[in-house]
Short mmCIF file of C-alpha atoms in Angstrom, two decimals:
data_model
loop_
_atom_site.label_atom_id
_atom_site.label_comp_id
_atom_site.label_asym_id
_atom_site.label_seq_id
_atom_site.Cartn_x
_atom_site.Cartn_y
_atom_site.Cartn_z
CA UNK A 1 0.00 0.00 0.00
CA UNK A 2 2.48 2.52 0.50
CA UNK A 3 3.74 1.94 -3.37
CA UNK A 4 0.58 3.16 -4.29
CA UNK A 5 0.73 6.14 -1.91
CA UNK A 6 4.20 6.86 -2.65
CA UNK A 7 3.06 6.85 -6.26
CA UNK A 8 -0.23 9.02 -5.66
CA UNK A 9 1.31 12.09 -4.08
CA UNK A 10 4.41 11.84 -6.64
CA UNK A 11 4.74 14.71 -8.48
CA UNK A 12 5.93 12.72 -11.61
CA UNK A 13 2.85 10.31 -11.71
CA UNK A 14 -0.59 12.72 -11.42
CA UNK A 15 -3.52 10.35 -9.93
CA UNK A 16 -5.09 8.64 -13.46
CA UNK A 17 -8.76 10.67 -12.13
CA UNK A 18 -7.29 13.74 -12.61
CA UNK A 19 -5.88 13.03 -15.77
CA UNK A 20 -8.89 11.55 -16.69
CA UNK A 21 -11.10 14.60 -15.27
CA UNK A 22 -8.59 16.96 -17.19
CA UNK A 23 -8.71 15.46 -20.40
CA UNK A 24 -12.50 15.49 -19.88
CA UNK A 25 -12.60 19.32 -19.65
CA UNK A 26 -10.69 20.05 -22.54
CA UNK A 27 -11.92 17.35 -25.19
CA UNK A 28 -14.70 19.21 -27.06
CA UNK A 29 -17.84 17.35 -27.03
CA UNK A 30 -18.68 14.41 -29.40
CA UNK A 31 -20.05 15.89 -32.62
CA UNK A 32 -22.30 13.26 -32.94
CA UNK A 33 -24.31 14.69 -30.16
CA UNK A 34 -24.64 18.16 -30.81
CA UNK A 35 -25.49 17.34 -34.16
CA UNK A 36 -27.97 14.06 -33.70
CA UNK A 37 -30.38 15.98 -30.92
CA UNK A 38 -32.78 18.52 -32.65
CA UNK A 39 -32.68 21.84 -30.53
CA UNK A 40 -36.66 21.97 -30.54
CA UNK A 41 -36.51 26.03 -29.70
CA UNK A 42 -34.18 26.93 -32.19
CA UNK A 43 -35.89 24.82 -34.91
CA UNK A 44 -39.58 26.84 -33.61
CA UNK A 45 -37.55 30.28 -33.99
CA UNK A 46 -36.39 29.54 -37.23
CA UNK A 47 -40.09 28.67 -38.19
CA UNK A 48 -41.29 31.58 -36.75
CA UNK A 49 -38.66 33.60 -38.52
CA UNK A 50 -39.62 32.05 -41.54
CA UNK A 51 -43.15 32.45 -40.95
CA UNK A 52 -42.89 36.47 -40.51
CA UNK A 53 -40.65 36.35 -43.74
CA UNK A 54 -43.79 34.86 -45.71
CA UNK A 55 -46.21 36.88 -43.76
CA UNK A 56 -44.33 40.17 -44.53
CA UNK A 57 -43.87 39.60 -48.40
CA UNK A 58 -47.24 38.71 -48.45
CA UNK A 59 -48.22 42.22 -46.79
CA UNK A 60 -46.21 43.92 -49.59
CA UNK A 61 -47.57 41.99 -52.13
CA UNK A 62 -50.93 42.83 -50.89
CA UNK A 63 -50.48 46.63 -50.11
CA UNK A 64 -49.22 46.69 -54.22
CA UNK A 65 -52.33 45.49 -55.10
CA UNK A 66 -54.54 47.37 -53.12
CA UNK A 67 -52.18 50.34 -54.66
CA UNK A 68 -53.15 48.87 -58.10
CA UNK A 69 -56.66 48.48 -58.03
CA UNK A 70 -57.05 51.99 -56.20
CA UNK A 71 -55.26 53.82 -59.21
CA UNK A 72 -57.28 52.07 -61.42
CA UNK A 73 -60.61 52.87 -59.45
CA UNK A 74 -59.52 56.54 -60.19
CA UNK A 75 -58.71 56.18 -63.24
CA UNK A 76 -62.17 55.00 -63.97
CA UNK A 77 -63.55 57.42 -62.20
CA UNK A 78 -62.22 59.77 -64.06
CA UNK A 79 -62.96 58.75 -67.04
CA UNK A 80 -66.63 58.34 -65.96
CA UNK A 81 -66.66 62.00 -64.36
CA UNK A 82 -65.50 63.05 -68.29
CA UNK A 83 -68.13 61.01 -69.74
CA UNK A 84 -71.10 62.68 -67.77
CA UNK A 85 -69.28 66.04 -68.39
CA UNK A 86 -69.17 65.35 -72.40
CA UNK A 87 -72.43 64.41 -72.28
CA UNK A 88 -73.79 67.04 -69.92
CA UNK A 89 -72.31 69.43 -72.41
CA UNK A 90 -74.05 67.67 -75.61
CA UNK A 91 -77.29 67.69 -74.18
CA UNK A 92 -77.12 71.51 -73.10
CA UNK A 93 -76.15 72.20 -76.88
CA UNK A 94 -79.04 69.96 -77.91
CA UNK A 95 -80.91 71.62 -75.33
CA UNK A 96 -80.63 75.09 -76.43
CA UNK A 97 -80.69 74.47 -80.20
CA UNK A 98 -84.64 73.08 -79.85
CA UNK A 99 -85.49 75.53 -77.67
CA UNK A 100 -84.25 77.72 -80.91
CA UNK A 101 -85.75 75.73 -83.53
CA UNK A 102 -89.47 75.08 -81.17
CA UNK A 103 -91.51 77.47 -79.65
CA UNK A 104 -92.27 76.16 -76.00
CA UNK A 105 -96.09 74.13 -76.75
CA UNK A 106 -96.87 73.72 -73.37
CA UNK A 107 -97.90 76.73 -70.71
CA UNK A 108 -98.57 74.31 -68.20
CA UNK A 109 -95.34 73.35 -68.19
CA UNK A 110 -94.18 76.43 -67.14
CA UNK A 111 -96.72 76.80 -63.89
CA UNK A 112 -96.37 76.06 -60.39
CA UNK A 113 -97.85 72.85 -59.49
CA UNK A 114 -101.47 73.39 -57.68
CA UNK A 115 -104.10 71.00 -56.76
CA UNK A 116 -107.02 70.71 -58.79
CA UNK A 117 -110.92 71.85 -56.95
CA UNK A 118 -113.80 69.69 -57.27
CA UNK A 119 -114.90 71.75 -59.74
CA UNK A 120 -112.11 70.76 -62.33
CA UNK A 121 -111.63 67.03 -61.44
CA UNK A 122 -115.59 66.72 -62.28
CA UNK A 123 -115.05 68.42 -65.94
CA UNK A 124 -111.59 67.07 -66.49
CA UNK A 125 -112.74 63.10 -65.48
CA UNK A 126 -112.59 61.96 -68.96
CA UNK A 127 -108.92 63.74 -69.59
CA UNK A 128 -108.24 61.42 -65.91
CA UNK A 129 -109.60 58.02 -66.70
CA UNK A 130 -107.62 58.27 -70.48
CA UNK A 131 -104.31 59.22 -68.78
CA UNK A 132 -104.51 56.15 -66.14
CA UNK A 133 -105.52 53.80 -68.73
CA UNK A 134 -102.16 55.32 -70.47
CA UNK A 135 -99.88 54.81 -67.62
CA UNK A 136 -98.50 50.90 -67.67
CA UNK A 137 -99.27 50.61 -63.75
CA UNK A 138 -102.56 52.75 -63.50
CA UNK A 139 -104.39 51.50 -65.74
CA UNK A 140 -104.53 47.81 -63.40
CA UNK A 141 -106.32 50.08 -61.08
CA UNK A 142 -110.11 49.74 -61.95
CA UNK A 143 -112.51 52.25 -60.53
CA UNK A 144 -115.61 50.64 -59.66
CA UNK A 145 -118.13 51.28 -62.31
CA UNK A 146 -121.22 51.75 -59.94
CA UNK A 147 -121.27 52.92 -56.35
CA UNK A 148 -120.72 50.91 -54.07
CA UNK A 149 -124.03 51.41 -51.25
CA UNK A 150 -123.66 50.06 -48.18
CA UNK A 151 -125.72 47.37 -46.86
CA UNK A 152 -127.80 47.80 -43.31
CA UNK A 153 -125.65 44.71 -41.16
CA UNK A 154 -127.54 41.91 -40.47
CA UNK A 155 -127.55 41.24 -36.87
CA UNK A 156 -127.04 37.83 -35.63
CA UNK A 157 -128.77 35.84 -32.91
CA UNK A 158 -125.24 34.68 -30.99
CA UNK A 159 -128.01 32.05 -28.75
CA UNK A 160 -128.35 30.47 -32.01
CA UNK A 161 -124.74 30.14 -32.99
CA UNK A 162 -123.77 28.53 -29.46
CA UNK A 163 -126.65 25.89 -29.52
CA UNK A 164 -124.87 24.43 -32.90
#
């Protein structure tokens, strides 16, 4: 036993443990394990990275398009608002050359609207009846061709009805 002490605490033999321990610190780890376990946060970063990569070109890609179809929304809008103006124009012209060419025919056209008295709905009921049979929707409205007279109500015995 004293061999093996003598050989322990001699400075020219270190104890195999420490060795051992020594060469443990310094080795670098096996590659095999760093590269055969998966590192399950750093694979769920990357996705997420990824995933904000995708989401972001996708917002671009959208914003461009929105850009698009807005430009071309005014463009047609422009082109509409030149329409109505051209034709705006064409019927003033058109307008004011038959108001040149015609005399105006109509005086009532000219008046203030006012309603009609007794009087003149009882002359003018032939002119009425011929203008809603002219009109596509009046003319399904029939006036009744007599009076209508209303009948005295005939009064009911209720005993009878409750006996039945």
């Amino acid at each position: 036993m004293e061999t093996v002490y003598d050989l322990a605490t001699s400075a020219t033999t270190p104890p195999p443990t420490s060795s051992r321990f020594s060469a443990w610190l310094t080795s670098p780890p096996a590659p095999s394990f760093v590269t055969s376990v998966p590192n399950a946060t750093n694979q769920t970063r990357t996705h997420r990275i990824q995933l904000d990569l995708k989401k972001h070109a996708h917002k671009i890609e959208m914003d461009l398009h929105r850009k698009h179809i807005t430009e071309e929304r005014l463009t047609l809008a422009k082109r509409s608002q030149e329409f109505r103006e051209s034709q705006a124009a064409a019927r003033a012209a058109e307008k004011v050359a038959n108001k040149d060419s015609q005399p105006s025919t109509s005086a009532a056209l000219n008046q203030p609207f006012r309603l009609w008295t007794a009087e003149e709905i009882a002359t003018n009921q032939p002119k009425i009846e011929a203008a809603i049979q002219a009109d596509p929707f009046l003319r399904y409205i029939g006036l009744p061709a007599t009076p209508i007279r209303h009948q005295p109500s005939v009064a009911v015995d209720v005993r009878r009805l409750t006996k039945m």
